[in-house]
């Protein structure tokens, strides 16, 4: 008689796991569209400038407008998801992004393009945190690791394949198709979300926190603008430092407000949870800076330092990407066997040493050794990304999920920009100190070592985690 309830429980568990995988896969498709668009555009800026009759450098305003719009509206996503339902907001985000992509492709002037990019930035700002909210609400803790692994692969895949695909499309078709490629992805995403993702909505709608929105959005936008300027020292150092300083002050005011108001736009109580705080705000952010700097530096190393053609440099970076994918099959069993703390310390140390080793290679290094290093760097980067993103939500309760997903997105966006900015700053500073016109291998060596040491310090910080941290999610037993 007891077998019937047992069978029903197994069936329910199987259906729940299937549903969480389905939602995660659908969210991953949307994430891929968004992240591909962010990376594919860089290769077509000269051709776009020529079409609009402006210098290629002027096209950077399209990237800046997109980034700042994201910064302004990301803090709004949690409240919208709770007020109108995460599924509904996710549909709106995909629709906005897709329509804006069409507008970008049909743009006839720089003004039209920037306007379309602003709308695209709005869709992107809502898509990332709300997509994570959907995954968190549809996955049990035992399913969270696999679900997180699915939505992590676009962040590993798109930055590598984007420039290659963008160069191919721009060369053999036209720059317009770099945006039109989003249309089938967007339509597929809309259909899949409408068909397979269940609706949801918080039972109690909270009043909107206008001061919190203003302070949080303005502080994040000013901070990110300053970080983005770090990569362009020729624009002047004083405005850059001023922007970062102003962003920090406004951010402090925002935090103080969010801690005092009765119904804050973002619930900061998630930072009281060790696993979330260390994975997002503390060591996690520092480590993301290191591993976000690497994909930026590698193509420069191979083209500027080694003197390789773009296509040959792309093939070497492809090995880095294959390493990212190769780790997916072993991440879950590794975390189950050793636990989050051990994996994030040991794997983080290996990843950091691999980053430093990238500075030791040269055009004389045997090709198999270089390829092997790219694979190791990619493998360890992938595992650390998945572990960080999963552990962050291991102990987050249902009432904190929306705010936690939004806070995580905000911090990851800062880490991504800061990774590129600090790598470019170190590279340029080394070059200036040596009074050279272009970076040399020694400049790349210094930069890779500095970035690797940063990652190594962050990896050691994970030692503060208890041995059973996130065990309910990973399935790790301290008795192993």
Tab-separated table of C-alpha atoms in Angstrom:
chain	number	residue	atom	x	y	z
A	1	UNK	CA	0.000	0.000	0.000
A	2	UNK	CA	2.908	2.360	0.699
A	3	UNK	CA	4.275	1.921	-2.816
A	4	UNK	CA	1.629	4.176	-4.377
A	5	UNK	CA	2.571	7.304	-2.414
A	6	UNK	CA	6.249	6.506	-3.009
A	7	UNK	CA	5.662	6.218	-6.734
A	8	UNK	CA	3.706	9.455	-6.723
A	9	UNK	CA	6.522	11.198	-4.842
A	10	UNK	CA	9.080	9.923	-7.370
A	11	UNK	CA	6.843	11.032	-10.230
A	12	UNK	CA	6.411	14.487	-8.718
A	13	UNK	CA	10.143	14.790	-8.150
A	14	UNK	CA	10.848	13.759	-11.754
A	15	UNK	CA	8.313	16.249	-13.089
A	16	UNK	CA	9.759	19.000	-10.898
A	17	UNK	CA	13.283	18.301	-12.156
A	18	UNK	CA	12.070	18.242	-15.748
A	19	UNK	CA	10.255	21.536	-15.264
A	20	UNK	CA	13.267	23.252	-13.685
A	21	UNK	CA	15.547	22.081	-16.534
A	22	UNK	CA	13.039	23.260	-19.106
A	23	UNK	CA	12.748	26.731	-17.546
A	24	UNK	CA	16.540	26.998	-17.168
A	25	UNK	CA	17.088	26.026	-20.820
A	26	UNK	CA	14.542	28.586	-22.038
A	27	UNK	CA	16.141	31.294	-19.894
A	28	UNK	CA	19.573	30.255	-21.243
A	29	UNK	CA	18.371	30.824	-24.837
A	30	UNK	CA	17.313	34.377	-23.935
A	31	UNK	CA	20.583	34.987	-22.081
A	32	UNK	CA	22.544	33.763	-25.102
A	33	UNK	CA	20.724	36.204	-27.396
A	34	UNK	CA	21.444	39.067	-25.000
A	35	UNK	CA	25.119	38.244	-24.394
A	36	UNK	CA	25.797	37.458	-28.056
A	37	UNK	CA	24.483	40.888	-29.006
A	38	UNK	CA	26.755	42.539	-26.428
A	39	UNK	CA	29.880	40.940	-27.918
A	40	UNK	CA	29.051	40.683	-31.605
A	41	UNK	CA	28.721	44.426	-32.156
A	42	UNK	CA	32.382	45.271	-31.484
A	43	UNK	CA	33.591	43.789	-34.789
A	44	UNK	CA	31.206	45.838	-36.938
A	45	UNK	CA	31.717	49.331	-35.469
A	46	UNK	CA	33.961	50.577	-38.352
A	47	UNK	CA	31.449	49.461	-41.001
A	48	UNK	CA	28.562	50.964	-39.033
A	49	UNK	CA	30.404	54.268	-38.703
A	50	UNK	CA	30.979	54.271	-42.444
A	51	UNK	CA	27.264	53.672	-43.075
A	52	UNK	CA	26.273	56.499	-40.727
A	53	UNK	CA	28.969	58.859	-41.995
A	54	UNK	CA	30.734	59.181	-38.624
A	55	UNK	CA	34.172	58.077	-37.334
A	56	UNK	CA	34.333	54.533	-35.969
A	57	UNK	CA	35.282	55.870	-32.524
A	58	UNK	CA	31.997	57.807	-32.397
A	59	UNK	CA	30.113	54.503	-32.541
A	60	UNK	CA	31.198	53.744	-28.986
A	61	UNK	CA	28.287	55.888	-27.817
A	62	UNK	CA	26.003	53.014	-28.815
A	63	UNK	CA	27.800	50.713	-26.386
A	64	UNK	CA	27.849	53.363	-23.649
A	65	UNK	CA	24.127	54.153	-24.059
A	66	UNK	CA	23.290	50.444	-23.833
A	67	UNK	CA	25.420	49.967	-20.729
A	68	UNK	CA	24.074	53.006	-18.891
A	69	UNK	CA	20.455	52.129	-19.686
A	70	UNK	CA	21.042	48.687	-18.226
A	71	UNK	CA	22.536	50.261	-15.111
A	72	UNK	CA	19.538	52.552	-14.641
A	73	UNK	CA	16.844	49.898	-14.975
A	74	UNK	CA	18.411	46.752	-13.460
A	75	UNK	CA	17.423	47.816	-9.891
A	76	UNK	CA	13.788	48.065	-11.062
A	77	UNK	CA	13.565	44.422	-12.159
A	78	UNK	CA	12.925	42.828	-8.737
A	79	UNK	CA	9.966	45.098	-7.932
A	80	UNK	CA	8.449	44.594	-11.391
A	81	UNK	CA	8.820	40.815	-11.146
A	82	UNK	CA	7.080	40.767	-7.758
A	83	UNK	CA	4.383	43.215	-8.820
A	84	UNK	CA	3.467	41.875	-12.264
A	85	UNK	CA	4.968	38.363	-12.253
A	86	UNK	CA	8.436	37.269	-13.366
A	87	UNK	CA	7.078	35.402	-16.397
A	88	UNK	CA	5.206	38.475	-17.688
A	89	UNK	CA	8.201	40.778	-17.215
A	90	UNK	CA	10.493	38.239	-18.887
A	91	UNK	CA	8.174	38.167	-21.915
A	92	UNK	CA	8.214	41.974	-22.044
A	93	UNK	CA	12.024	42.004	-21.776
A	94	UNK	CA	12.456	39.569	-24.693
A	95	UNK	CA	9.918	41.478	-26.809
A	96	UNK	CA	11.616	44.824	-26.149
A	97	UNK	CA	15.054	43.390	-26.897
A	98	UNK	CA	13.890	41.757	-30.148
A	99	UNK	CA	12.031	44.830	-31.434
A	100	UNK	CA	14.979	47.055	-30.542
A	101	UNK	CA	17.302	44.678	-32.418
A	102	UNK	CA	15.165	45.123	-35.542
A	103	UNK	CA	15.305	48.899	-35.062
A	104	UNK	CA	19.114	48.740	-34.700
A	105	UNK	CA	19.385	46.811	-37.962
A	106	UNK	CA	17.230	49.300	-39.846
A	107	UNK	CA	18.888	52.404	-38.359
A	108	UNK	CA	19.877	55.034	-40.920
A	109	UNK	CA	21.765	57.381	-38.602
A	110	UNK	CA	23.737	57.377	-35.376
A	111	UNK	CA	20.841	59.068	-33.562
A	112	UNK	CA	18.388	56.342	-34.591
A	113	UNK	CA	20.883	53.669	-33.609
A	114	UNK	CA	21.496	55.133	-30.150
A	115	UNK	CA	17.742	55.419	-29.535
A	116	UNK	CA	17.286	51.758	-30.483
A	117	UNK	CA	20.199	50.737	-28.267
A	118	UNK	CA	18.590	52.509	-25.296
A	119	UNK	CA	15.424	50.436	-25.737
A	120	UNK	CA	17.577	47.342	-26.164
A	121	UNK	CA	19.372	48.189	-22.925
A	122	UNK	CA	16.030	48.399	-21.128
A	123	UNK	CA	15.082	44.914	-22.319
A	124	UNK	CA	18.502	43.588	-21.309
A	125	UNK	CA	18.279	45.204	-17.860
A	126	UNK	CA	15.084	43.292	-17.114
A	127	UNK	CA	16.069	40.048	-18.805
A	128	UNK	CA	19.043	38.927	-16.723
A	129	UNK	CA	17.764	39.318	-13.130
A	130	UNK	CA	14.184	38.318	-13.991
A	131	UNK	CA	15.455	35.223	-15.817
A	132	UNK	CA	17.362	34.226	-12.684
A	133	UNK	CA	14.227	34.824	-10.594
A	134	UNK	CA	12.291	32.438	-12.856
A	135	UNK	CA	14.951	29.747	-12.435
A	136	UNK	CA	15.056	30.190	-8.654
A	137	UNK	CA	11.269	29.970	-8.352
A	138	UNK	CA	11.026	26.831	-10.479
A	139	UNK	CA	13.966	24.839	-9.077
A	140	UNK	CA	14.160	22.929	-5.820
A	141	UNK	CA	17.472	23.202	-3.978
A	142	UNK	CA	18.498	19.743	-5.169
A	143	UNK	CA	17.951	20.891	-8.781
A	144	UNK	CA	19.582	24.308	-8.439
A	145	UNK	CA	23.094	23.188	-9.415
A	146	UNK	CA	22.024	21.706	-12.761
A	147	UNK	CA	19.715	24.650	-13.468
A	148	UNK	CA	22.473	27.165	-12.722
A	149	UNK	CA	24.916	25.284	-14.951
A	150	UNK	CA	22.459	25.645	-17.838
A	151	UNK	CA	22.034	29.412	-17.483
A	152	UNK	CA	25.790	29.923	-16.986
A	153	UNK	CA	26.912	28.546	-20.360
A	154	UNK	CA	25.812	31.627	-22.380
A	155	UNK	CA	28.163	33.808	-20.303
A	156	UNK	CA	31.013	31.435	-21.178
A	157	UNK	CA	30.056	30.818	-24.806
A	158	UNK	CA	28.886	34.193	-26.158
A	159	UNK	CA	32.020	36.304	-25.391
A	160	UNK	CA	34.159	33.839	-27.337
A	161	UNK	CA	31.933	33.062	-30.310
A	162	UNK	CA	30.472	36.596	-30.616
A	163	UNK	CA	33.467	38.422	-32.139
A	164	UNK	CA	34.177	35.517	-34.516
A	165	UNK	CA	30.561	35.315	-35.669
A	166	UNK	CA	30.328	39.103	-35.879
A	167	UNK	CA	33.418	39.286	-38.075
A	168	UNK	CA	32.046	36.600	-40.385
A	169	UNK	CA	28.619	38.264	-40.702
A	170	UNK	CA	30.083	41.732	-41.233
A	171	UNK	CA	32.512	40.455	-43.886
A	172	UNK	CA	30.213	38.203	-45.897
A	173	UNK	CA	26.761	39.757	-45.268
A	174	UNK	CA	26.512	43.196	-43.633
A	175	UNK	CA	26.554	44.680	-40.143
A	176	UNK	CA	22.749	44.827	-40.154
A	177	UNK	CA	22.555	41.045	-39.772
A	178	UNK	CA	24.429	41.211	-36.477
A	179	UNK	CA	21.140	42.555	-35.100
A	180	UNK	CA	18.680	40.678	-37.317
A	181	UNK	CA	20.146	37.404	-35.998
A	182	UNK	CA	18.367	38.190	-32.716
A	183	UNK	CA	14.930	38.017	-34.347
A	184	UNK	CA	14.596	34.208	-34.640
A	185	UNK	CA	16.139	33.792	-31.182
A	186	UNK	CA	13.735	36.344	-29.714
A	187	UNK	CA	10.662	34.838	-31.381
A	188	UNK	CA	11.686	31.358	-30.220
A	189	UNK	CA	12.190	32.678	-26.696
A	190	UNK	CA	8.769	34.334	-26.631
A	191	UNK	CA	7.040	31.180	-27.855
A	192	UNK	CA	8.871	28.925	-25.387
A	193	UNK	CA	8.247	31.187	-22.378
A	194	UNK	CA	4.549	31.578	-23.252
A	195	UNK	CA	4.152	27.825	-23.705
A	196	UNK	CA	6.285	26.238	-20.999
A	197	UNK	CA	7.061	28.730	-18.199
A	198	UNK	CA	4.354	28.863	-15.507
A	199	UNK	CA	2.947	32.205	-14.397
A	200	UNK	CA	3.783	33.582	-10.973
A	201	UNK	CA	3.193	36.698	-8.901
A	202	UNK	CA	3.857	37.786	-5.361
A	203	UNK	CA	0.660	37.836	-3.276
A	204	UNK	CA	1.422	41.198	-1.674
A	205	UNK	CA	2.406	44.145	-3.847
A	206	UNK	CA	4.827	46.504	-2.102
A	207	UNK	CA	4.769	50.271	-2.698
A	208	UNK	CA	7.401	51.530	-5.112
A	209	UNK	CA	10.488	53.046	-3.491
A	210	UNK	CA	11.191	56.088	-5.686
A	211	UNK	CA	14.155	57.467	-3.674
A	212	UNK	CA	15.707	53.986	-3.600
A	213	UNK	CA	15.292	53.629	-7.363
A	214	UNK	CA	16.786	57.059	-8.037
A	215	UNK	CA	19.802	56.619	-5.749
A	216	UNK	CA	20.535	53.006	-6.730
A	217	UNK	CA	20.208	53.596	-10.484
A	218	UNK	CA	22.170	56.834	-10.495
A	219	UNK	CA	24.957	55.432	-8.325
A	220	UNK	CA	25.280	52.296	-10.462
A	221	UNK	CA	25.206	54.253	-13.742
A	222	UNK	CA	27.862	56.762	-12.626
A	223	UNK	CA	30.058	54.005	-11.191
A	224	UNK	CA	29.874	51.865	-14.345
A	225	UNK	CA	30.559	54.882	-16.536
A	226	UNK	CA	33.702	55.589	-14.535
A	227	UNK	CA	34.821	51.953	-14.748
A	228	UNK	CA	34.245	51.926	-18.497
A	229	UNK	CA	36.412	55.048	-18.842
A	230	UNK	CA	39.293	53.279	-17.057
A	231	UNK	CA	39.882	51.319	-20.243
A	232	UNK	CA	40.381	54.600	-22.151
A	233	UNK	CA	43.062	56.600	-20.280
A	234	UNK	CA	43.483	58.886	-23.277
A	235	UNK	CA	40.109	60.452	-22.368
A	236	UNK	CA	41.570	61.905	-19.174
A	237	UNK	CA	42.081	60.417	-15.724
A	238	UNK	CA	40.411	63.115	-13.596
A	239	UNK	CA	36.845	62.651	-14.971
A	240	UNK	CA	37.263	58.887	-14.594
A	241	UNK	CA	38.310	59.048	-10.935
A	242	UNK	CA	35.636	61.672	-10.304
A	243	UNK	CA	32.908	59.460	-11.784
A	244	UNK	CA	33.955	56.467	-9.703
A	245	UNK	CA	34.165	58.572	-6.526
A	246	UNK	CA	30.738	60.143	-7.117
A	247	UNK	CA	29.300	56.702	-7.857
A	248	UNK	CA	30.668	55.378	-4.554
A	249	UNK	CA	29.166	58.293	-2.598
A	250	UNK	CA	25.750	57.906	-4.243
A	251	UNK	CA	25.957	54.151	-3.704
A	252	UNK	CA	26.609	54.700	0.002
A	253	UNK	CA	23.567	56.972	0.196
A	254	UNK	CA	21.515	54.323	-1.589
A	255	UNK	CA	22.590	51.598	0.855
A	256	UNK	CA	21.792	53.804	3.833
A	257	UNK	CA	18.331	54.527	2.419
A	258	UNK	CA	17.600	50.863	1.604
A	259	UNK	CA	18.526	49.850	5.154
A	260	UNK	CA	16.251	52.437	6.762
A	261	UNK	CA	13.091	52.501	4.645
A	262	UNK	CA	10.174	50.192	5.459
A	263	UNK	CA	9.629	48.910	1.907
A	264	UNK	CA	13.033	49.164	0.158
A	265	UNK	CA	13.357	48.709	-3.580
A	266	UNK	CA	15.979	46.025	-2.861
A	267	UNK	CA	16.140	43.857	0.248
A	268	UNK	CA	19.775	43.922	1.426
A	269	UNK	CA	19.222	41.264	4.092
A	270	UNK	CA	20.584	38.668	1.652
A	271	UNK	CA	24.067	40.014	2.402
A	272	UNK	CA	23.703	38.718	5.963
A	273	UNK	CA	23.850	35.191	4.524
A	274	UNK	CA	27.495	34.123	4.291
A	275	UNK	CA	27.185	32.034	1.126
A	276	UNK	CA	25.481	34.862	-0.775
A	277	UNK	CA	27.753	37.614	0.551
A	278	UNK	CA	31.011	35.842	-0.225
A	279	UNK	CA	29.831	34.615	-3.642
A	280	UNK	CA	28.624	38.003	-4.839
A	281	UNK	CA	29.899	40.960	-2.820
A	282	UNK	CA	33.245	39.834	-1.398
A	283	UNK	CA	35.546	37.178	-2.884
A	284	UNK	CA	33.111	36.360	-5.666
A	285	UNK	CA	33.253	39.844	-7.173
A	286	UNK	CA	37.047	39.974	-6.953
A	287	UNK	CA	37.393	36.581	-8.616
A	288	UNK	CA	34.931	37.562	-11.357
A	289	UNK	CA	37.115	40.585	-12.059
A	290	UNK	CA	40.038	38.231	-12.731
A	291	UNK	CA	38.176	35.761	-14.923
A	292	UNK	CA	36.395	38.509	-16.865
A	293	UNK	CA	39.719	40.152	-17.651
A	294	UNK	CA	41.127	37.030	-19.306
A	295	UNK	CA	38.880	36.842	-22.433
A	296	UNK	CA	39.658	40.526	-23.010
A	297	UNK	CA	43.433	40.045	-22.733
A	298	UNK	CA	43.891	36.823	-24.713
A	299	UNK	CA	42.918	38.123	-28.191
A	300	UNK	CA	45.156	41.159	-27.610
A	301	UNK	CA	48.049	38.939	-26.519
A	302	UNK	CA	47.792	36.743	-29.595
A	303	UNK	CA	47.362	39.604	-32.085
A	304	UNK	CA	49.485	42.404	-30.595
A	305	UNK	CA	51.991	40.365	-28.575
A	306	UNK	CA	52.369	37.362	-30.888
A	307	UNK	CA	51.601	39.166	-34.165
A	308	UNK	CA	49.051	36.550	-35.227
A	309	UNK	CA	46.293	37.157	-37.757
A	310	UNK	CA	42.820	37.632	-36.249
A	311	UNK	CA	41.694	34.254	-37.595
A	312	UNK	CA	44.664	32.444	-36.014
A	313	UNK	CA	44.149	34.264	-32.720
A	314	UNK	CA	40.489	33.277	-32.881
A	315	UNK	CA	41.389	29.598	-33.218
A	316	UNK	CA	43.554	29.745	-30.095
A	317	UNK	CA	40.771	31.488	-28.170
A	318	UNK	CA	38.460	28.744	-29.441
A	319	UNK	CA	40.499	26.249	-27.383
A	320	UNK	CA	39.751	28.430	-24.357
A	321	UNK	CA	36.058	28.190	-25.193
A	322	UNK	CA	36.211	24.407	-25.625
A	323	UNK	CA	37.695	24.221	-22.147
A	324	UNK	CA	34.698	26.176	-20.851
A	325	UNK	CA	32.295	23.648	-22.366
A	326	UNK	CA	34.344	20.594	-21.422
A	327	UNK	CA	33.983	21.181	-17.684
A	328	UNK	CA	30.165	21.159	-17.746
A	329	UNK	CA	29.918	17.359	-17.551
A	330	UNK	CA	32.144	17.063	-14.466
A	331	UNK	CA	31.147	20.153	-12.462
A	332	UNK	CA	28.151	18.562	-10.726
A	333	UNK	CA	29.868	15.293	-9.666
A	334	UNK	CA	32.973	17.219	-8.560
A	335	UNK	CA	30.948	19.532	-6.331
A	336	UNK	CA	29.010	16.559	-4.977
A	337	UNK	CA	32.250	14.730	-4.127
A	338	UNK	CA	34.325	17.592	-2.652
A	339	UNK	CA	31.844	20.366	-1.762
A	340	UNK	CA	31.792	24.053	-2.611
A	341	UNK	CA	34.565	25.199	-0.260
A	342	UNK	CA	37.219	22.748	-1.450
A	343	UNK	CA	36.332	23.167	-5.125
A	344	UNK	CA	36.284	26.962	-5.011
A	345	UNK	CA	39.618	27.165	-3.174
A	346	UNK	CA	41.503	24.520	-5.182
A	347	UNK	CA	39.904	25.198	-8.563
A	348	UNK	CA	40.187	28.938	-7.951
A	349	UNK	CA	43.904	28.577	-7.257
A	350	UNK	CA	44.427	26.506	-10.423
A	351	UNK	CA	42.425	29.024	-12.474
A	352	UNK	CA	44.531	31.890	-11.095
A	353	UNK	CA	47.798	30.072	-11.816
A	354	UNK	CA	46.547	29.385	-15.350
A	355	UNK	CA	45.906	33.113	-15.799
A	356	UNK	CA	49.454	33.883	-14.641
A	357	UNK	CA	50.820	31.186	-16.951
A	358	UNK	CA	49.240	32.981	-19.911
A	359	UNK	CA	51.824	35.704	-19.349
A	360	UNK	CA	54.657	33.195	-19.645
A	361	UNK	CA	53.867	31.951	-23.151
A	362	UNK	CA	55.412	33.516	-26.253
A	363	UNK	CA	55.459	32.963	-30.038
A	364	UNK	CA	58.207	30.394	-29.400
A	365	UNK	CA	56.045	28.320	-27.033
A	366	UNK	CA	55.087	24.992	-28.672
A	367	UNK	CA	51.547	25.165	-30.029
A	368	UNK	CA	50.324	22.045	-28.158
A	369	UNK	CA	51.459	23.600	-24.868
A	370	UNK	CA	49.640	26.853	-25.620
A	371	UNK	CA	46.470	24.978	-26.577
A	372	UNK	CA	46.712	22.861	-23.406
A	373	UNK	CA	47.004	26.021	-21.295
A	374	UNK	CA	43.933	27.509	-23.004
A	375	UNK	CA	41.980	24.333	-22.228
A	376	UNK	CA	42.998	24.363	-18.548
A	377	UNK	CA	42.186	28.063	-18.209
A	378	UNK	CA	38.787	27.492	-19.810
A	379	UNK	CA	38.002	24.396	-17.743
A	380	UNK	CA	38.759	26.027	-14.403
A	381	UNK	CA	36.991	29.283	-15.365
A	382	UNK	CA	33.827	27.356	-16.198
A	383	UNK	CA	33.782	25.407	-12.942
A	384	UNK	CA	34.382	28.515	-10.826
A	385	UNK	CA	31.631	30.434	-12.619
A	386	UNK	CA	29.098	27.661	-12.036
A	387	UNK	CA	30.123	27.166	-8.410
A	388	UNK	CA	29.911	30.894	-7.652
A	389	UNK	CA	26.519	31.338	-9.311
A	390	UNK	CA	25.055	28.282	-7.577
A	391	UNK	CA	26.420	28.860	-4.072
A	392	UNK	CA	25.124	32.443	-4.146
A	393	UNK	CA	21.503	31.213	-3.964
A	394	UNK	CA	22.025	28.028	-1.941
A	395	UNK	CA	20.673	29.556	1.288
A	396	UNK	CA	18.440	32.314	-0.102
A	397	UNK	CA	14.837	32.088	1.093
A	398	UNK	CA	11.808	32.678	-1.128
A	399	UNK	CA	11.121	36.262	0.100
A	400	UNK	CA	14.719	37.289	-0.742
A	401	UNK	CA	15.004	35.699	-4.191
A	402	UNK	CA	13.927	38.664	-6.311
A	403	UNK	CA	16.214	41.165	-4.593
A	404	UNK	CA	19.075	38.656	-4.400
A	405	UNK	CA	18.876	37.954	-8.146
A	406	UNK	CA	18.887	41.680	-8.912
A	407	UNK	CA	21.778	42.430	-6.534
A	408	UNK	CA	23.753	39.554	-8.052
A	409	UNK	CA	23.163	40.909	-11.581
A	410	UNK	CA	24.264	44.399	-10.559
A	411	UNK	CA	27.481	43.155	-8.967
A	412	UNK	CA	28.283	40.845	-11.885
A	413	UNK	CA	27.853	43.727	-14.310
A	414	UNK	CA	30.294	45.796	-12.247
A	415	UNK	CA	32.778	42.922	-12.092
A	416	UNK	CA	32.619	42.435	-15.858
A	417	UNK	CA	33.369	46.073	-16.594
A	418	UNK	CA	35.963	46.349	-13.819
A	419	UNK	CA	37.737	43.233	-15.116
A	420	UNK	CA	38.206	44.776	-18.562
A	421	UNK	CA	38.989	48.194	-17.114
A	422	UNK	CA	41.653	47.058	-14.659
A	423	UNK	CA	43.302	44.808	-17.259
A	424	UNK	CA	43.433	47.678	-19.774
A	425	UNK	CA	44.686	50.082	-17.099
A	426	UNK	CA	47.556	47.792	-16.014
A	427	UNK	CA	48.487	47.097	-19.633
A	428	UNK	CA	48.520	50.797	-20.512
A	429	UNK	CA	50.374	51.788	-17.334
A	430	UNK	CA	53.115	49.230	-17.972
A	431	UNK	CA	53.452	50.489	-21.531
A	432	UNK	CA	53.623	54.136	-20.404
A	433	UNK	CA	56.268	53.393	-17.739
A	434	UNK	CA	58.446	51.733	-20.390
A	435	UNK	CA	57.863	54.674	-22.803
A	436	UNK	CA	56.645	52.379	-25.566
A	437	UNK	CA	54.100	53.217	-28.261
A	438	UNK	CA	52.454	49.783	-28.283
A	439	UNK	CA	52.209	46.989	-25.693
A	440	UNK	CA	54.936	44.348	-25.737
A	441	UNK	CA	55.044	40.820	-24.315
A	442	UNK	CA	56.488	42.153	-21.058
A	443	UNK	CA	53.416	44.365	-20.592
A	444	UNK	CA	51.107	41.400	-21.070
A	445	UNK	CA	53.238	39.351	-18.672
A	446	UNK	CA	52.897	41.978	-15.934
A	447	UNK	CA	49.142	42.277	-16.540
A	448	UNK	CA	48.468	38.540	-16.451
A	449	UNK	CA	50.504	38.110	-13.258
A	450	UNK	CA	48.679	40.990	-11.541
A	451	UNK	CA	45.252	39.642	-12.574
A	452	UNK	CA	46.221	36.113	-11.531
A	453	UNK	CA	47.391	37.265	-8.089
A	454	UNK	CA	44.072	39.056	-7.657
A	455	UNK	CA	42.221	35.813	-8.409
A	456	UNK	CA	44.478	33.803	-6.105
A	457	UNK	CA	43.808	36.138	-3.170
A	458	UNK	CA	40.058	35.833	-3.810
A	459	UNK	CA	40.268	32.018	-4.010
A	460	UNK	CA	41.906	31.840	-0.576
A	461	UNK	CA	39.047	33.880	0.894
A	462	UNK	CA	36.687	30.968	0.282
A	463	UNK	CA	38.434	29.183	3.153
A	464	UNK	CA	36.120	31.079	5.536
A	465	UNK	CA	33.211	28.968	4.285
A	466	UNK	CA	32.168	26.025	6.469
A	467	UNK	CA	32.913	22.562	5.076
A	468	UNK	CA	29.208	21.898	4.510
A	469	UNK	CA	28.458	25.218	2.757
A	470	UNK	CA	25.754	24.681	0.148
A	471	UNK	CA	25.611	20.944	0.873
A	472	UNK	CA	21.844	20.866	0.365
A	473	UNK	CA	22.394	22.054	-3.187
A	474	UNK	CA	25.561	20.145	-4.094
A	475	UNK	CA	24.639	16.902	-2.322
A	476	UNK	CA	28.082	16.883	-0.676
A	477	UNK	CA	28.429	15.044	2.624
A	478	UNK	CA	31.160	16.026	5.059
A	479	UNK	CA	31.432	12.328	5.923
A	480	UNK	CA	32.820	11.576	2.471
